[in-house]
Amino acid sequence: MYHQPVLKNRRTLLERAEKFISDIYFTDCNLRGRLYGDSCPLESLASFLSSKRITFTEASKQTFAPYKVADTFGPTWWTCWFKVNLKIPDSWRGKEVHLLWESDGESMVWRDEQPVQGLTKEGEKTSYILSDCLKDEEPHSVTLYVEVACNGLFGAGQGSMIASPDSNRKFSVQKAELVVFNRDVRELLTDFEMLIDIVKELGEGEQRGYQALFTVNEMVNLCDPSDPSSFSKAHSLAHTFFSQRNGDSQHTAHAMGHCHIDSAWLWPYEETIRKCGRSWVTVIRLMEKNPEFVFTCSQAQQFQWVKSWYPGLFSQIQHYVKKGQFIPVGGTWVEMDGNLPSGESMVRQFLEGQRFFNREFGIHCKEFWLPDTFGYSAQLPQIMQGSGISNFLTQKLSWNLVNTFPHNTFFWEGLDGSKVLTHFPPGNSYEMKGKVEDVSLVYVKNNKDKGRANHSAVLFGFGDGGGGPTQLMLDRLNRVQDTDGLPKVQTSSPDKLFSHLQADSDLLCTWTGELFLELHNGTYTTQAQIKRGNRQCETLLHDIEIASSLALCQDRTFQYPVEKLQELWRLLLLNQFHDVIPGSCIEMVVEDALRYYEGTVLSSCPLKPQPYRCVVLQIKRTLHCTVGPHVAIFSSTEYILNSFSLLKHLSHHLVGIREAISDSCHGNQFLMFDDVPLYWDAWDVMDYHLQTRKPVLEVVQPLRVVSSGGLRGSVSFTLRISDKSTITQEIVMDAMSPYIKFNTEVKWAESHKFLKVEFPVRVHSPNATYEIQFGHLQRPTHRNTSWDWARFEVWGHKWADLSEHNFGVALLNDCKYGYSVHKNTMTLSLLRAPKAPDVNADMGTHHFTYAIMPHTGSFQDASVIQCAYNLNFPLRSFQCTPDTEPWSAFSISTAAVILETIKQAEERKRALVVRLYEAHGSSVTATLCTTLPVREAWHCDLLERHDAARPAHITSEGITLNFSPFQIVSLLLIL
């Protein structure tokens, strides 16, 4: 065929090709308009509306009424079930037949009582394949059921994605018909799309881009949309282009299917279960047609949900896990927040996750997978290593508002010196679409470790709200596996990726300390009731385990509450998901979370063994010497159980203390700030809020004495925040206590305001210290650099301290996580009032306690750590028989080591696991003494696998243990 010479006008050639595949322009004569052939209406379509999420069995028994396409149903969060009767025309023999289904709700197709396909318009899945090539022997008359959730992929936000849900929204089915799908058109459309994108991505300066342009222009010349016989010639041109190979030095992109599903966010937990079902059954269908397809999937909780709700699907997943296509990753129960959970909670995330994956699939995950959480604790590398994990993947630091993180592939060194190989995909996303831009040279340019690392991950598939990969994404990536001008693309797995990175890791850099996200620091404070419930339940479960462990040793008939404790721990771990404990979720999720916390408290009383029934233990940490669970008699019938006994009075800390508050300043000053972020309402507090500081000064109830004399003195007062909000506070001084407590009640009804309390102290130091999981770290109190400034609001756990030589002040709390220490002013963040995605976030009455603790010497010598434990573990008494003897179970020889956890071992009934950590930042030798009948002691990892090469020798003096700074040590004690 003769053609005129190719025009040199790049714009016209490019736009010509774009219009040839447009779904908007010229669809009457372009290629896109030929994607579907003949169509046929359904024989019948009927519906049934349910306010609850019900099983298929229950739904199929309901009475279905005729439904007309475009009729509305709802409201939000309801479910509409459809019964679809269809008959495929005999004339469609030999053709690919689809059910075309378009709805603004998320849908699941059921066939023969099993889920077979997820359909989500927002996730580019709008058809169910009835036949790849219709044969006479195939059934032509079929009955299907379609379960439509009355919510979209991202919930049902009113006006914007993150707005609170529109509870009255209506939904509809816009299309429901049988169609002939022209697979050859789809293949050719993909060729065109990829070539057009190459032209755009490589730009005008690349020879390869012009080759793509001329190729795609020639394809338009050859292709007659009305004549399918012309398609093969155009496809052959594209194939020739894509087959021109790369050089050996080219960067390799490791393509892995992924479907990040938030366990709750803009939808409730229960809807997430169906999101998993819809997304994962679609993945299975793709695996059946694409044996090379690999899919990575995290969160053991979601696997557990699918196992319970969709057992047939779960069996298919197990099959593809064995084949190496469906790959569980992460090793945790959920993708938890990386800042707020306690150290023991983080351990349990891995313990529950890894044990589940091993039990159900026979594997332990080798990589920690946490792509979407709001910062990463400096203790995570040690916790990973202790859980059998040496690799880490995330991308969230690409969201930094101020500073660009300098690496994509590097070693991350934690608080104790543990290192893990870490990879941030340079595409800065976990939901790519397999397009040219995802793997192009621009992608390689994003790689900040060029020359050091020549392999990167490409995670593709719709995410956050589920959906996952599509066949189109696989086809796109298949086109450019080894195409000149682009990186090489290979279907891969996390293990392959990290093996390549490890093999070529000699030049990689090391990042030491926390991975601080310079965004979303409002999540340290938002939804205060969730944070309070988390802290209280962490404490409660800790105490129940210790009480049960001691009962196990005292009474051989006692049954350790294994199943109930696992149930309660799993609920706590679920609520630590990275959109729940941070408070960045809708009101329905908050209600679920608070109900789970309340259930844990109510369920705990029957778990507490006699004679420890209805006891919540108090942690008291020693100053210098003995520490351990200790039962003491207060009267002939009343006992106190301390999980750690304090054998030295603290009153000496008040002796000789100088004035702690700065001249002409007020301590315990409440402040209000305007709190209007740029977009992410529940997530963000911006630096400019600091310019709106307003002291709370209006007195409603003047200072009055509540109690005086004896062992306690206290005063109370009430301040007015606004005409809608008040603060009532009792200030408490207890005899022999080194700190002053502030028991606080806030009635809060604000909008976009931020409440804090500050203490300007007489201390000068360039750094403040904050407690984190199993240790502490320092952050600057100045704002010299942009990295310092970006930390205007930081997170910490039970305490923060500002010290100079021989004097300091600690700020303790019982349920808060947001701090700021600038120069000499210590600030604790108390309450926020965002309106999205929960319009009622934090509204209501709040109770919390914080304390101020001036001290001489270092915070270590002043027992700040121990005092913070005291504040968080309330002392409660219980009744017992008069002949009960006091006894002590454990003691440790140094205050630098904290005995954090005592629990029954997972795999052995007559064995305990005890977990200790070095808290001062020192190298120390400690002796653990116990009165329990211990026969053997072994070192074990955080998964409780004992190390046969490392016995812990028991002598008459106890077990001698060597600690490096912030080291976590776990022991398996055989009774």
PDB file of C-alpha atoms in Angstrom, residues 167-313:
ATOM      1  CA  SER A 167     -26.659   8.742  54.683  1.00  0.00           C
ATOM      2  CA  ASN A 168     -29.572   9.355  52.308  1.00  0.00           C
ATOM      3  CA  ARG A 169     -27.813   8.768  49.025  1.00  0.00           C
ATOM      4  CA  LYS A 170     -29.584   6.631  46.439  1.00  0.00           C
ATOM      5  CA  PHE A 171     -27.980   4.224  43.989  1.00  0.00           C
ATOM      6  CA  SER A 172     -28.930   2.622  40.709  1.00  0.00           C
ATOM      7  CA  VAL A 173     -27.925   0.168  37.998  1.00  0.00           C
ATOM      8  CA  GLN A 174     -27.225   2.070  34.797  1.00  0.00           C
ATOM      9  CA  LYS A 175     -26.572  -0.903  32.512  1.00  0.00           C
ATOM     10  CA  ALA A 176     -27.515  -4.572  32.686  1.00  0.00           C
ATOM     11  CA  GLU A 177     -27.353  -6.449  29.378  1.00  0.00           C
ATOM     12  CA  LEU A 178     -25.608  -9.191  27.453  1.00  0.00           C
ATOM     13  CA  VAL A 179     -22.956  -8.134  24.959  1.00  0.00           C
ATOM     14  CA  VAL A 180     -20.502  -9.641  22.523  1.00  0.00           C
ATOM     15  CA  PHE A 181     -17.018  -8.565  23.556  1.00  0.00           C
ATOM     16  CA  ASN A 182     -14.513  -8.131  20.720  1.00  0.00           C
ATOM     17  CA  ARG A 183     -11.257  -9.301  22.265  1.00  0.00           C
ATOM     18  CA  ASP A 184      -9.221  -8.411  19.143  1.00  0.00           C
ATOM     19  CA  VAL A 185     -10.402  -4.801  19.471  1.00  0.00           C
ATOM     20  CA  ARG A 186      -9.386  -4.743  23.121  1.00  0.00           C
ATOM     21  CA  GLU A 187      -5.909  -6.059  22.263  1.00  0.00           C
ATOM     22  CA  LEU A 188      -5.435  -3.466  19.551  1.00  0.00           C
ATOM     23  CA  LEU A 189      -6.699  -0.665  21.808  1.00  0.00           C
ATOM     24  CA  THR A 190      -4.027  -1.651  24.316  1.00  0.00           C
ATOM     25  CA  ASP A 191      -1.355  -1.477  21.603  1.00  0.00           C
ATOM     26  CA  PHE A 192      -2.492   2.005  20.644  1.00  0.00           C
ATOM     27  CA  GLU A 193      -2.739   3.204  24.235  1.00  0.00           C
ATOM     28  CA  MET A 194       0.762   2.058  25.162  1.00  0.00           C
ATOM     29  CA  LEU A 195       2.355   3.548  22.065  1.00  0.00           C
ATOM     30  CA  ILE A 196       0.557   6.881  22.565  1.00  0.00           C
ATOM     31  CA  ASP A 197       1.735   6.959  26.181  1.00  0.00           C
ATOM     32  CA  ILE A 198       5.321   6.241  25.107  1.00  0.00           C
ATOM     33  CA  VAL A 199       5.125   9.229  22.757  1.00  0.00           C
ATOM     34  CA  LYS A 200       3.922  11.421  25.625  1.00  0.00           C
ATOM     35  CA  GLU A 201       6.318  10.121  28.253  1.00  0.00           C
ATOM     36  CA  LEU A 202       9.506  10.244  26.185  1.00  0.00           C
ATOM     37  CA  GLY A 203       8.690  13.675  24.837  1.00  0.00           C
ATOM     38  CA  GLU A 204      10.074  15.515  21.830  1.00  0.00           C
ATOM     39  CA  GLY A 205      13.715  15.025  22.695  1.00  0.00           C
ATOM     40  CA  GLU A 206      13.802  11.237  22.362  1.00  0.00           C
ATOM     41  CA  GLN A 207      14.312   9.383  19.084  1.00  0.00           C
ATOM     42  CA  ARG A 208      12.424   6.428  20.529  1.00  0.00           C
ATOM     43  CA  GLY A 209       9.394   8.626  21.123  1.00  0.00           C
ATOM     44  CA  TYR A 210       9.271   9.601  17.459  1.00  0.00           C
ATOM     45  CA  GLN A 211       9.561   5.950  16.461  1.00  0.00           C
ATOM     46  CA  ALA A 212       6.507   5.257  18.602  1.00  0.00           C
ATOM     47  CA  LEU A 213       4.692   8.219  17.030  1.00  0.00           C
ATOM     48  CA  PHE A 214       5.316   7.101  13.466  1.00  0.00           C
ATOM     49  CA  THR A 215       4.429   3.510  14.350  1.00  0.00           C
ATOM     50  CA  VAL A 216       1.081   4.448  15.874  1.00  0.00           C
ATOM     51  CA  ASN A 217       0.299   6.754  12.945  1.00  0.00           C
ATOM     52  CA  GLU A 218       0.957   3.947  10.497  1.00  0.00           C
ATOM     53  CA  MET A 219      -1.288   1.682  12.561  1.00  0.00           C
ATOM     54  CA  VAL A 220      -4.149   4.155  12.156  1.00  0.00           C
ATOM     55  CA  ASN A 221      -3.512   4.069   8.388  1.00  0.00           C
ATOM     56  CA  LEU A 222      -3.642   0.274   8.316  1.00  0.00           C
ATOM     57  CA  CYS A 223      -6.571  -0.265  10.683  1.00  0.00           C
ATOM     58  CA  ASP A 224     -10.145  -0.091   9.400  1.00  0.00           C
ATOM     59  CA  PRO A 225     -12.436  -0.320  12.470  1.00  0.00           C
ATOM     60  CA  SER A 226     -15.225  -1.782  10.352  1.00  0.00           C
ATOM     61  CA  ASP A 227     -12.937  -4.530   8.954  1.00  0.00           C
ATOM     62  CA  PRO A 228     -11.522  -6.886  11.625  1.00  0.00           C
ATOM     63  CA  SER A 229      -9.266  -8.496   9.015  1.00  0.00           C
ATOM     64  CA  SER A 230      -7.180  -5.292   9.055  1.00  0.00           C
ATOM     65  CA  PHE A 231      -6.435  -5.560  12.765  1.00  0.00           C
ATOM     66  CA  SER A 232      -3.660  -8.128  12.502  1.00  0.00           C
ATOM     67  CA  LYS A 233      -1.471  -5.884  10.355  1.00  0.00           C
ATOM     68  CA  ALA A 234      -1.740  -3.012  12.811  1.00  0.00           C
ATOM     69  CA  HIS A 235      -1.086  -5.349  15.718  1.00  0.00           C
ATOM     70  CA  SER A 236       1.977  -6.725  13.957  1.00  0.00           C
ATOM     71  CA  LEU A 237       3.441  -3.222  13.701  1.00  0.00           C
ATOM     72  CA  ALA A 238       2.959  -2.697  17.425  1.00  0.00           C
ATOM     73  CA  HIS A 239       4.461  -6.083  18.220  1.00  0.00           C
ATOM     74  CA  THR A 240       7.555  -5.242  16.177  1.00  0.00           C
ATOM     75  CA  PHE A 241       8.007  -2.011  18.129  1.00  0.00           C
ATOM     76  CA  PHE A 242       7.511  -3.621  21.560  1.00  0.00           C
ATOM     77  CA  SER A 243       9.891  -6.465  20.658  1.00  0.00           C
ATOM     78  CA  GLN A 244      12.892  -4.210  20.123  1.00  0.00           C
ATOM     79  CA  ARG A 245      14.970  -5.146  23.171  1.00  0.00           C
ATOM     80  CA  ASN A 246      16.703  -3.263  25.942  1.00  0.00           C
ATOM     81  CA  GLY A 247      20.337  -3.369  26.966  1.00  0.00           C
ATOM     82  CA  ASP A 248      21.593  -5.437  29.905  1.00  0.00           C
ATOM     83  CA  SER A 249      22.200  -2.379  32.098  1.00  0.00           C
ATOM     84  CA  GLN A 250      18.607  -1.181  31.987  1.00  0.00           C
ATOM     85  CA  HIS A 251      16.709  -0.715  35.230  1.00  0.00           C
ATOM     86  CA  THR A 252      14.337  -3.583  36.118  1.00  0.00           C
ATOM     87  CA  ALA A 253      10.835  -2.889  37.396  1.00  0.00           C
ATOM     88  CA  HIS A 254       9.421  -5.763  39.462  1.00  0.00           C
ATOM     89  CA  ALA A 255       5.687  -5.774  38.739  1.00  0.00           C
ATOM     90  CA  MET A 256       3.463  -7.146  41.486  1.00  0.00           C
ATOM     91  CA  GLY A 257      -0.299  -7.019  41.604  1.00  0.00           C
ATOM     92  CA  HIS A 258      -1.619  -5.438  44.778  1.00  0.00           C
ATOM     93  CA  CYS A 259      -4.913  -4.359  46.276  1.00  0.00           C
ATOM     94  CA  HIS A 260      -4.471  -2.173  49.329  1.00  0.00           C
ATOM     95  CA  ILE A 261      -7.719  -2.468  51.284  1.00  0.00           C
ATOM     96  CA  ASP A 262      -8.119  -0.257  54.317  1.00  0.00           C
ATOM     97  CA  SER A 263      -9.575  -2.473  57.029  1.00  0.00           C
ATOM     98  CA  ALA A 264     -11.863   0.470  57.846  1.00  0.00           C
ATOM     99  CA  TRP A 265     -11.800   4.074  56.678  1.00  0.00           C
ATOM    100  CA  LEU A 266     -14.612   5.737  54.749  1.00  0.00           C
ATOM    101  CA  TRP A 267     -16.632   2.551  55.251  1.00  0.00           C
ATOM    102  CA  PRO A 268     -17.186   0.290  58.292  1.00  0.00           C
ATOM    103  CA  TYR A 269     -15.327  -2.902  59.163  1.00  0.00           C
ATOM    104  CA  GLU A 270     -18.180  -5.082  57.936  1.00  0.00           C
ATOM    105  CA  GLU A 271     -18.074  -3.566  54.456  1.00  0.00           C
ATOM    106  CA  THR A 272     -14.340  -4.265  54.286  1.00  0.00           C
ATOM    107  CA  ILE A 273     -15.125  -7.970  54.472  1.00  0.00           C
ATOM    108  CA  ARG A 274     -17.119  -7.693  51.256  1.00  0.00           C
ATOM    109  CA  LYS A 275     -14.432  -5.500  49.671  1.00  0.00           C
ATOM    110  CA  CYS A 276     -11.958  -8.325  50.300  1.00  0.00           C
ATOM    111  CA  GLY A 277     -14.336 -10.864  48.784  1.00  0.00           C
ATOM    112  CA  ARG A 278     -15.012  -8.769  45.681  1.00  0.00           C
ATOM    113  CA  SER A 279     -11.362  -7.916  45.139  1.00  0.00           C
ATOM    114  CA  TRP A 280      -9.818 -11.296  45.818  1.00  0.00           C
ATOM    115  CA  VAL A 281     -12.272 -13.391  43.828  1.00  0.00           C
ATOM    116  CA  THR A 282     -11.450 -11.140  40.880  1.00  0.00           C
ATOM    117  CA  VAL A 283      -7.760 -11.824  41.469  1.00  0.00           C
ATOM    118  CA  ILE A 284      -8.444 -15.566  41.367  1.00  0.00           C
ATOM    119  CA  ARG A 285     -10.214 -15.188  38.004  1.00  0.00           C
ATOM    120  CA  LEU A 286      -7.145 -13.339  36.681  1.00  0.00           C
ATOM    121  CA  MET A 287      -4.839 -16.094  37.929  1.00  0.00           C
ATOM    122  CA  GLU A 288      -6.889 -18.712  36.109  1.00  0.00           C
ATOM    123  CA  LYS A 289      -6.243 -16.884  32.828  1.00  0.00           C
ATOM    124  CA  ASN A 290      -2.744 -15.559  33.556  1.00  0.00           C
ATOM    125  CA  PRO A 291      -0.517 -18.231  35.157  1.00  0.00           C
ATOM    126  CA  GLU A 292       2.386 -15.773  35.391  1.00  0.00           C
ATOM    127  CA  PHE A 293       0.359 -13.210  37.396  1.00  0.00           C
ATOM    128  CA  VAL A 294       1.618 -12.599  40.957  1.00  0.00           C
ATOM    129  CA  PHE A 295      -0.474 -10.838  43.605  1.00  0.00           C
ATOM    130  CA  THR A 296       0.733  -9.591  46.998  1.00  0.00           C
ATOM    131  CA  CYS A 297      -1.727  -9.348  49.861  1.00  0.00           C
ATOM    132  CA  SER A 298      -1.270  -8.207  53.464  1.00  0.00           C
ATOM    133  CA  GLN A 299      -3.270  -8.230  56.726  1.00  0.00           C
ATOM    134  CA  ALA A 300      -4.027 -11.574  58.358  1.00  0.00           C
ATOM    135  CA  GLN A 301      -7.292 -10.140  59.701  1.00  0.00           C
ATOM    136  CA  GLN A 302      -8.627  -9.793  56.170  1.00  0.00           C
ATOM    137  CA  PHE A 303      -7.670 -13.395  55.355  1.00  0.00           C
ATOM    138  CA  GLN A 304      -9.505 -14.474  58.514  1.00  0.00           C
ATOM    139  CA  TRP A 305     -12.597 -12.552  57.434  1.00  0.00           C
ATOM    140  CA  VAL A 306     -12.567 -14.179  54.005  1.00  0.00           C
ATOM    141  CA  LYS A 307     -12.071 -17.610  55.550  1.00  0.00           C
ATOM    142  CA  SER A 308     -15.170 -17.070  57.714  1.00  0.00           C
ATOM    143  CA  TRP A 309     -17.433 -15.374  55.138  1.00  0.00           C
ATOM    144  CA  TYR A 310     -16.228 -16.966  51.872  1.00  0.00           C
ATOM    145  CA  PRO A 311     -14.791 -20.427  52.692  1.00  0.00           C
ATOM    146  CA  GLY A 312     -14.836 -21.552  49.052  1.00  0.00           C
ATOM    147  CA  LEU A 313     -12.854 -18.501  47.974  1.00  0.00           C
TER     148      LEU A 313
END
